[in-house]
Structures are given as C-alpha cells and as structure tokens.
Coordinates of C-alpha atoms in Angstrom, one line a residue:
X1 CA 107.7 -83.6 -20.5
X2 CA 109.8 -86.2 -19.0
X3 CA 107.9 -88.7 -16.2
X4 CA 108.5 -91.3 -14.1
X5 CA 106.7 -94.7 -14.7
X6 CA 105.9 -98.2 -14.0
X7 CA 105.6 -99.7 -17.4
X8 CA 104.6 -103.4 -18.1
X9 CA 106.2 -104.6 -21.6
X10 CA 105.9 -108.2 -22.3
X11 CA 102.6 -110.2 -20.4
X12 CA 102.6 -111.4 -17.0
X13 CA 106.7 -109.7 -16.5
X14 CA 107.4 -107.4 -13.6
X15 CA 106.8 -103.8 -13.9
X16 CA 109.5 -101.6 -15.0
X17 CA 110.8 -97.8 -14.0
X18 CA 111.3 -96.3 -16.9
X19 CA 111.8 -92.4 -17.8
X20 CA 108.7 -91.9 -20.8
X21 CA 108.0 -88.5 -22.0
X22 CA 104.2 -87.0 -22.0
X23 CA 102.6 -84.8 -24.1
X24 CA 100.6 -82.0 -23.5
X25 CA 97.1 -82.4 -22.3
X26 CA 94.5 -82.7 -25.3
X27 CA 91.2 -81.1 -24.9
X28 CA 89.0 -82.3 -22.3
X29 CA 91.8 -83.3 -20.6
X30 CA 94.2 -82.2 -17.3
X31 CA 97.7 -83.5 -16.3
X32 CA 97.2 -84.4 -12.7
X33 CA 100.4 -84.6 -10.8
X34 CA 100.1 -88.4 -8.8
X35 CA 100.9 -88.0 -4.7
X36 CA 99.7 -92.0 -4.6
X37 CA 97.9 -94.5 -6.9
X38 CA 96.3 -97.8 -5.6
X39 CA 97.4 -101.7 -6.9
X40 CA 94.3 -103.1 -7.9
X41 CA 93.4 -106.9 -9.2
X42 CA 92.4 -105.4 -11.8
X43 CA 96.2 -104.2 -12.7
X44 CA 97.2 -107.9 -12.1
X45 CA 94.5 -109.3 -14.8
X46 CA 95.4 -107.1 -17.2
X47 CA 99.2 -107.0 -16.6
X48 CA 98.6 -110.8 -17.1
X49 CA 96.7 -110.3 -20.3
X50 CA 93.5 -111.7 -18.7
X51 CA 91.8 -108.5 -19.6
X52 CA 94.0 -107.3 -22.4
X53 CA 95.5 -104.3 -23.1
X54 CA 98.0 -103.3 -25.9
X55 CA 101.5 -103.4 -24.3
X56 CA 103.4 -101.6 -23.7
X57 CA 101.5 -100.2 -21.4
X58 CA 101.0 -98.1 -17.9
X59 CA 98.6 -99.2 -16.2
X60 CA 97.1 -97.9 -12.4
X61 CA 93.7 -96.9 -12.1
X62 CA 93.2 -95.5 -8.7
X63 CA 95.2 -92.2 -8.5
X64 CA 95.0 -89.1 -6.6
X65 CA 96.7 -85.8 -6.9
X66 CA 96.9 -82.1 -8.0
X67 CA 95.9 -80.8 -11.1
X68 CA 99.0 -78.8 -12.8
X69 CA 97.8 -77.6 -16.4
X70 CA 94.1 -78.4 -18.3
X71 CA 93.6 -79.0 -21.7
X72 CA 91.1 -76.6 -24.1
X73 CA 87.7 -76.9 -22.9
X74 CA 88.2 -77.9 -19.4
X75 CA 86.1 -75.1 -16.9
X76 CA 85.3 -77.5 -14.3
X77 CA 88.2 -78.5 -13.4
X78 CA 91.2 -75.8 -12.9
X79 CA 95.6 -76.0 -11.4
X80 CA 95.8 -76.5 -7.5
X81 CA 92.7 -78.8 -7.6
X82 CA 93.0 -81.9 -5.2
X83 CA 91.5 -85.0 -7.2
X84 CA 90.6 -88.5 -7.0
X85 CA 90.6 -90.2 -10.5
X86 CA 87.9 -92.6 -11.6
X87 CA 87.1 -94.9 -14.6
X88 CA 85.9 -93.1 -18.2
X89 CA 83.3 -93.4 -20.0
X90 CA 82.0 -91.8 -23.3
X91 CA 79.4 -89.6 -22.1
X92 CA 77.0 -90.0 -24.6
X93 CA 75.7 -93.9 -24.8
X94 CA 72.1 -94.2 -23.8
X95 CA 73.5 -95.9 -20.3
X96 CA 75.9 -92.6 -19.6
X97 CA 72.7 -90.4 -20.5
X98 CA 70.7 -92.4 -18.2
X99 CA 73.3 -92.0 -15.0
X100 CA 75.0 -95.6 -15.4
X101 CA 78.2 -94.6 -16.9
X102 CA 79.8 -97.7 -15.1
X103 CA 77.9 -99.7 -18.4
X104 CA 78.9 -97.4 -20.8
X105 CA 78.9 -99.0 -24.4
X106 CA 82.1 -97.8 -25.2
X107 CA 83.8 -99.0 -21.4
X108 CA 86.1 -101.3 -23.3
X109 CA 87.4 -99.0 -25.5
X110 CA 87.7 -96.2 -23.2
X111 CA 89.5 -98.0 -20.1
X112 CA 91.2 -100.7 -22.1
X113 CA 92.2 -99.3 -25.3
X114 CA 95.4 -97.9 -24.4
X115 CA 94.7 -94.8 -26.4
X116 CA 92.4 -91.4 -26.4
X117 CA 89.1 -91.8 -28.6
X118 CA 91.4 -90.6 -31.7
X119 CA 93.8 -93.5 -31.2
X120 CA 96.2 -91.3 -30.3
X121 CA 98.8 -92.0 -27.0
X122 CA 99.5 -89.7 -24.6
X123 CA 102.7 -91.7 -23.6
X124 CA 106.3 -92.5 -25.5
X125 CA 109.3 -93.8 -25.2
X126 CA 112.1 -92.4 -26.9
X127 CA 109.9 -92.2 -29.9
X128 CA 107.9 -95.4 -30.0
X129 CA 104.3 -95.4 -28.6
X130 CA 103.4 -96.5 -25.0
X131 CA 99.7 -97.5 -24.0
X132 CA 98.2 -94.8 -22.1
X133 CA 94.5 -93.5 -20.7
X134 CA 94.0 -97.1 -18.7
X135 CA 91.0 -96.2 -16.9
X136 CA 91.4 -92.6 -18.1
X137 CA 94.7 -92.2 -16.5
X138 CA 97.5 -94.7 -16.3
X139 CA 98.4 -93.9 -12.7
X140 CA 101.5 -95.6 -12.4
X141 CA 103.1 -92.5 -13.1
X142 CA 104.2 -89.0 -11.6
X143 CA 102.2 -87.0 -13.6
X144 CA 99.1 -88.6 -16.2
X145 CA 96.8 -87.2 -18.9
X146 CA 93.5 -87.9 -17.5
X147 CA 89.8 -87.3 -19.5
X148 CA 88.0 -84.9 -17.1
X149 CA 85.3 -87.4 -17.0
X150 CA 87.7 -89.9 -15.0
X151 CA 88.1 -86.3 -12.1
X152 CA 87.0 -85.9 -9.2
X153 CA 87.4 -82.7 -7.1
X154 CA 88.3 -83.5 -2.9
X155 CA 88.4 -80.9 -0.6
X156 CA 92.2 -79.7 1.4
X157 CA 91.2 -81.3 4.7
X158 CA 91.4 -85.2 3.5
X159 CA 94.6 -86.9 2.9
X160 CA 95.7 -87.9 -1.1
X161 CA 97.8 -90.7 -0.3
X162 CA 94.3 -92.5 1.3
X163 CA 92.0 -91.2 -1.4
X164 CA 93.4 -93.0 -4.6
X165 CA 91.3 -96.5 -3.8
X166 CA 88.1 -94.8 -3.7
X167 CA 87.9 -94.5 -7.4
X168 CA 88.1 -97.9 -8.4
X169 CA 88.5 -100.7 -5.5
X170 CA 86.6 -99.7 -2.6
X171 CA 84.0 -97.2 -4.9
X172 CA 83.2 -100.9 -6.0
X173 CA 82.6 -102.5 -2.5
X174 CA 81.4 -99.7 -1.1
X175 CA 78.8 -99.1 -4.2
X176 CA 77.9 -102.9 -4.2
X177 CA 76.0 -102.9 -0.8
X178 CA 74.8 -99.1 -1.0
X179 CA 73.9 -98.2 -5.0
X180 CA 73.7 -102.0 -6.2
X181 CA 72.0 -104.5 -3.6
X182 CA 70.7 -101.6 -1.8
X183 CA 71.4 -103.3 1.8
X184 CA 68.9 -102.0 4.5
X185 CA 69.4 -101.4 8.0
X186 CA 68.5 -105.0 10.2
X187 CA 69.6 -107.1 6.9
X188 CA 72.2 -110.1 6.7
X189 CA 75.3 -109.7 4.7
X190 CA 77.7 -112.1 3.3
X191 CA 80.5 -111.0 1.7
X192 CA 82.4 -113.7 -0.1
X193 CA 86.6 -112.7 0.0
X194 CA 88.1 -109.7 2.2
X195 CA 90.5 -108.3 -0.1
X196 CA 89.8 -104.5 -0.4
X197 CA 86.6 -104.4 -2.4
X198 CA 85.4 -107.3 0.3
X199 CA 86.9 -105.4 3.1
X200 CA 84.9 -101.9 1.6
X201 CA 82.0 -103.6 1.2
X202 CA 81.9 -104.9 4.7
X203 CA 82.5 -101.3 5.8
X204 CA 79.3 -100.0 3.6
X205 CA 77.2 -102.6 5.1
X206 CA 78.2 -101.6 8.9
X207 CA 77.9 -97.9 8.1
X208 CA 74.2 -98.3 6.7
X209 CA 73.1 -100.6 9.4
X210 CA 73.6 -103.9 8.8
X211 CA 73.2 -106.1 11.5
X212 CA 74.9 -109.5 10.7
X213 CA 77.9 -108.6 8.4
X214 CA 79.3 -112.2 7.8
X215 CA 83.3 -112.1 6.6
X216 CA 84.3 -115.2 4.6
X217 CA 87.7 -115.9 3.2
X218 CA 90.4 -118.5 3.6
X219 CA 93.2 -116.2 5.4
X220 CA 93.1 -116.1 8.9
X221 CA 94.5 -112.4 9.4
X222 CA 92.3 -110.6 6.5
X223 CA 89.1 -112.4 8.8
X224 CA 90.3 -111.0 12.1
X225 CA 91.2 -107.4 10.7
X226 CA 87.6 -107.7 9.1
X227 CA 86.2 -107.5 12.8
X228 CA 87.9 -104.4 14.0
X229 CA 86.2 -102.7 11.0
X230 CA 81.9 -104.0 10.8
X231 CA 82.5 -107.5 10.6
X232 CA 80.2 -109.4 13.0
X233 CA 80.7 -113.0 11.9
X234 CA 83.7 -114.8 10.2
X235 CA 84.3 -118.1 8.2
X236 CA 87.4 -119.4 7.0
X237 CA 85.8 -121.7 4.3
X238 CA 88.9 -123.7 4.5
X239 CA 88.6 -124.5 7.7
X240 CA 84.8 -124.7 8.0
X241 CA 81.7 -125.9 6.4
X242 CA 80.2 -122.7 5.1
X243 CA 76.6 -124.0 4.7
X244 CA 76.6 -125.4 7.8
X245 CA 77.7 -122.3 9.7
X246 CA 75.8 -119.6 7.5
X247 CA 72.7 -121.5 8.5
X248 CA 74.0 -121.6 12.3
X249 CA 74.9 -117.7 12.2
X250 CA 71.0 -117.0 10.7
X251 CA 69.0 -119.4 12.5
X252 CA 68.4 -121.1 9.4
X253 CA 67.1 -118.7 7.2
X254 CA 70.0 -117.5 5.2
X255 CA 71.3 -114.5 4.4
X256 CA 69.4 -111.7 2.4
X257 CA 72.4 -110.5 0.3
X258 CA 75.4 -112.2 -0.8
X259 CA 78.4 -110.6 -3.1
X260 CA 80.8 -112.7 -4.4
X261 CA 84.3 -110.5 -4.5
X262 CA 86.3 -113.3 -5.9
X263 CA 85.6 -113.7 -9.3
X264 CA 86.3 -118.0 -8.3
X265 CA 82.6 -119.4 -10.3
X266 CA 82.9 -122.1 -7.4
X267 CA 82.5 -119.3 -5.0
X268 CA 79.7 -117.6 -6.9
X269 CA 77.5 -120.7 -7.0
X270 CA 78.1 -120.7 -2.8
X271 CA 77.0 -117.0 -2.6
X272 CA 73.8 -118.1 -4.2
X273 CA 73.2 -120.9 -2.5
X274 CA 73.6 -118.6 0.7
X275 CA 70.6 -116.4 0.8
X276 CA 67.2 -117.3 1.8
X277 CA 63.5 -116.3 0.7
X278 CA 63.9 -113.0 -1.9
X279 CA 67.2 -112.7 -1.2
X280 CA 70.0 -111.1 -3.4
X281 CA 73.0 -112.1 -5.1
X282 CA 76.1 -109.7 -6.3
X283 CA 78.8 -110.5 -8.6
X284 CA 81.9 -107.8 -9.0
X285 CA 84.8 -110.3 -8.9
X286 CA 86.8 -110.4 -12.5
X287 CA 86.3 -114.2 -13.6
X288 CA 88.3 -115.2 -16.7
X289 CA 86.9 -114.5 -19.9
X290 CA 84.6 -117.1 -20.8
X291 CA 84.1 -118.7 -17.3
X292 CA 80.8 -120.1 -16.5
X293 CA 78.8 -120.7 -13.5
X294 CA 75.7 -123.2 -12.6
X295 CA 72.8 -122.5 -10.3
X296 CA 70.4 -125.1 -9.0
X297 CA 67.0 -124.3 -10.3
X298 CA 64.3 -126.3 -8.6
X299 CA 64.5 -125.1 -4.7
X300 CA 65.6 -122.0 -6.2
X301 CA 62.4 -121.2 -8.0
X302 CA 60.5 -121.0 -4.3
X303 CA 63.3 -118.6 -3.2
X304 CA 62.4 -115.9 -5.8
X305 CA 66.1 -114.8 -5.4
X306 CA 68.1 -112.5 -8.1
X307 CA 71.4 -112.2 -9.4
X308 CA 73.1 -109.0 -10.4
X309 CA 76.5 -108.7 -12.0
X310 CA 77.8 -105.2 -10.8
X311 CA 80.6 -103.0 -12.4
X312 CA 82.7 -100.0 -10.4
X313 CA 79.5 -100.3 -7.4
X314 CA 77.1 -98.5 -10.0
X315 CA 78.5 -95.5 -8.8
X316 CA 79.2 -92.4 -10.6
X317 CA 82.3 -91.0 -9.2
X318 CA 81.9 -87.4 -9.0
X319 CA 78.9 -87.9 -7.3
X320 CA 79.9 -91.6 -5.0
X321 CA 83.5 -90.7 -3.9
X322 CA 82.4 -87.4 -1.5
X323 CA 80.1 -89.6 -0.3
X324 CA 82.7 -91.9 1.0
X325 CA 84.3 -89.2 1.9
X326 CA 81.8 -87.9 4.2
X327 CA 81.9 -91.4 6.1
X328 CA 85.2 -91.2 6.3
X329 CA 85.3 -88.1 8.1
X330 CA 82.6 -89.8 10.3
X331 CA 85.0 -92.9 11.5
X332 CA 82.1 -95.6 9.1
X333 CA 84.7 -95.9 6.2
X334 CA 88.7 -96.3 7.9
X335 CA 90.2 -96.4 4.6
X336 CA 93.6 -96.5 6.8
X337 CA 92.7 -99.7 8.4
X338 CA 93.2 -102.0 5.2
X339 CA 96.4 -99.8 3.2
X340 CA 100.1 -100.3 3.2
X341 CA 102.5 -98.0 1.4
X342 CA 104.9 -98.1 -0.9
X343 CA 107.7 -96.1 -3.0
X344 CA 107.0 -96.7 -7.0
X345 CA 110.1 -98.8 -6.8
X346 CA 108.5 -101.1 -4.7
X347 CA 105.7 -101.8 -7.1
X348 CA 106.1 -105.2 -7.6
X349 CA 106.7 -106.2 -4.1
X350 CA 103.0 -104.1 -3.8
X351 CA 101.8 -106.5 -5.9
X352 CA 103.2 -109.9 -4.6
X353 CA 101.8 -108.6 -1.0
X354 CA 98.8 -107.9 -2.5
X355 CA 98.5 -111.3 -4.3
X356 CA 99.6 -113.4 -0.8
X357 CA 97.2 -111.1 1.5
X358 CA 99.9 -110.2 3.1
X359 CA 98.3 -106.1 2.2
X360 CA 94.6 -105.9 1.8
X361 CA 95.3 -102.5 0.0
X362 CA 98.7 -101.4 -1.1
X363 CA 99.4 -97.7 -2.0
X364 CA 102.0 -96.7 -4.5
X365 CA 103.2 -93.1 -3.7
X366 CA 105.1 -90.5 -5.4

C-alpha cells in the first residue's frame, strides 16, 4: 500500500515527504495506523548519523495509533486496538528472559538495523529499498509495520495524540527515578536538563514523593514550566554556581540521586559530584560514541556512591506505559503540560523547536 512519510536520505539533511509504498505485515507483525508520533533526540542523533542507521531511512520511535490488519501468528494483538509503540527487542537473550529487554543483546540490531531479523525492509520507494523497523516501527509515517513486541494495548478513554512519548522519551524519565534509581518518598532529586525525559523524570519523582525535586538547565522558560509540574528548586547553571547552590538547597549534604539527561560528559561529572553519603548517580543522556567521563576518586571512596547507566527507564513497556497511564489519569503525570503539535509537514520545524527549547515535547500528527 501507498503511505505517507518523513524520510531522511543523505545525513544530517532535512526530512522529506515522500509517497513510499508498504508491504504487508510479516508474521509477528501488525500495521498500526499512526494518529501522532513523538520527535525524540534520539531521531536527531541518528538523523545526524551519531547513532547510525542505513539511509534511507524513516525513522520515529514514539507512535501511537490503531491497529488495522496483523500478520500470521499475532493473537494478542487484534484490528480496532488503540496502541502505544515501544522499542524491540529479540525475546530470547538471557537479559529479555530475565525481564530487562531494554539490554537486549541484539538491541542494536533490532532498533537500528533498518531491517526485520531476515534483513528484509518493510518500506520502498518506487522499487529501491527504504530503512524501516527503527525502534520496531518507523513512526514517521501514516501507517507502519511494527514487531508485536514494540505494542502496547491503551484503553478508549486516553487520548492517542498524548500517548506516543510514553514509549520512548518520558517511559525513560519516568522509568529512571521509579524502575532504575528507585527514588523513595522524603529523598532529594537532581535532575540534570529539562527536556522531556528531564521534565518526565521530574514528574516521576513528585508523583512518588519526592521532597526536594531540584530542576537544572540553562533555559530560563523550560526551569519555570518545570515548577508548575513537581519542580521544587531550580538552577540555571549558566547563571549560577551549581555546587554552591545544591549545597545551599540541602543544607550541605547533597543530594541522594542525580540523573544526568544530557548526554554533555561535563554534565555527568557534575551529577556525580552532586550527591552526598550513598547516594546515586543516573546516566540516560546519548553521549557521542566514544565519549569519556572522569570521576574524582579519593573523597569519592568515603561517599560509597554508584553510577548506573540506564536504557529506555528499565522498563518493559507493556507492562510501564499503563502505569503511566494510571498517573495520568490521576493528574501526577500532565503529559499535556510539556507537548506542542504539529502536522507531518511541519517536521522539521518540530525539530528545530525541539533543538532551541523552544518545545520540550513536539508531537507529529497524522
């Protein structure tokens, strides 16, 4: 069939709209028909060739929609369903088996590859292979083939075009603080950049009972929004010495978790130096590959503090996204406070006002 798509050709270039044909669903698949998709930094990285893909490629990796037809061997999953879409993963690695399958072995391959397990595509244009299956899905689309593995069933009563973030993004933030650093009710939170997985992550923290939720980030507007959504502190580390006032804001002690959203390795090595006595440090910013970062180790050693890198919020979707869900129902996760549409001809523009923070969270809908 005959879609509509974004399409990235040639690295670091503006998206395209291009007319691509799809095929059929394969099995263990289901065409989901896209009402909205989130832009993700993620998308940028890789449109940039940071993270590479094979191009030409659609990307997107936060979609929601309906399912229209499923592939053979699909009984979970069946036409009318509402859905959020999610990463992939194999299914079958020990870290899959074990309930992780944000670490699956084969993540590369499956999210990156630009192709199903059996190299084929599920995307062409007028004859010549297109990358497809980013994520799972390639959401930058009106209709994708998506592994049932990347599918998550919502219920009727939750809006689609607000939904599409909590499989990748805010999942991430969200599952940082809850699944990952395990923040407890009465702890201190730093959370380094307010971009949506900062701004989620802030949101987590307030909705499980944090009780100093400190913002940090050098634009002024993303800070303010962050207090009309958990925020109890902010720091515009541009503007202000960041030791000096995370020591001010916790009577000395620091912080007991830190997670660096950023990916900037001078911004990790701040996190750290952040917390206090046991306290914990998370990484899910996308550095470049082959960036490094340096701790000090003396003082450090009478901290006993740890460092976890953290992919998609160690969540597994089918099971995380209702939960966010749930607290979004409950007023503790206002997905609608950090989004901004826009039509799938204004994806670039989405992107530059993603990049700026003008958006915290632009929405691409269809």
């Amino acid at each position: 069939m005959e879609i509509t798509a974004a399409i990235t050709r040639v690295k670091g270039e503006p998206f395209e709209i291009a007319t691509l044909q799809l095929d059929d669903p394969a099995p263990g698949e289901v065409r989901v028909k896209l009402a909205a998709t989130g832009v993700c930094h993620t998308d940028a990285i890789t449109r940039d060739q940071v993270y590479p893909t094979p191009l030409p490629a659609v990307l997107g990796h936060e979609g929601a929609g309906v399912v229209e037809a499923v592939g053979e061997g699909v009984t979970t999953i069946k036409p009318g369903d509402r859905v959020v879409l999610g990463f992939n993963s194999c299914g079958e690695c020990s870290t899959c088996l074990n309930g992780r399958p944000a670490y699956c072995k084969n993540f590369y391959d499956y999210n990156f590859g630009g192709t199903r397990p059996n190299k084929s595509t599920a995307l062409s244009d007028n004859g010549s292979a297109v990358s497809s299956h980013f994520f799972g899905q390639s959401s930058f689309a009106s209709h994708a083939n998506v592994s049932v593995r990347s599918v998550v069933p919502v219920t009727d009563d939750v809006p689609l075009e607000l939904l599409g973030p909590l499989g990748c993004g805010l999942m991430t933030g969200a599952g940082s603080i809850i699944n990952s650093l395990k923040v407890g009710a009465g702890e201190s939170v730093a959370i380094f950049g307010t971009g949506a997985v900062g701004s989620s992550a802030i949101m987590a923290a307030a909705a499980v009972g944090a009780t100093t939720i400190i913002a940090i980030d050098l634009v002024d507007s993303r800070l303010e929004a962050s207090l009309d959504y958990g925020a109890t502190h902010t720091i515009n580390s541009g503007d202000e010495d960041l030791a000096e006032r995370i020591s001010e804001i916790t009577g000395g002690e620091g912080v007991n978790v830190a997670l660096d959203t950023t990916g900037v390795t001078a911004v990790t090595r701040q996190a750290a130096d952040a917390v206090g006595i046991n306290g914990r440090v998370g990484l899910v910013g996308a550095p470049n590959l082959g960036d490094e970062v340096s701790f000090e180790v003396g003082a450090s050693l009478l901290k006993g503090w740890s460092f976890q890198t953290i992919i998609e919020g160690d969540a597994v979707p089918q099971d995380f996204i209702p939960k966010l869900v749930h607290l979004w129902r409950q007023g503790k996760f206002p997905i609608e406070k950090l989004i901004k549409t826009y039509p799938l001809e204004q994806i670039n523009v989405a992107f530059e006002d993603s990049a700026s923070g003008k958006t915290i969270k632009p929405i691409v809908t269809f």
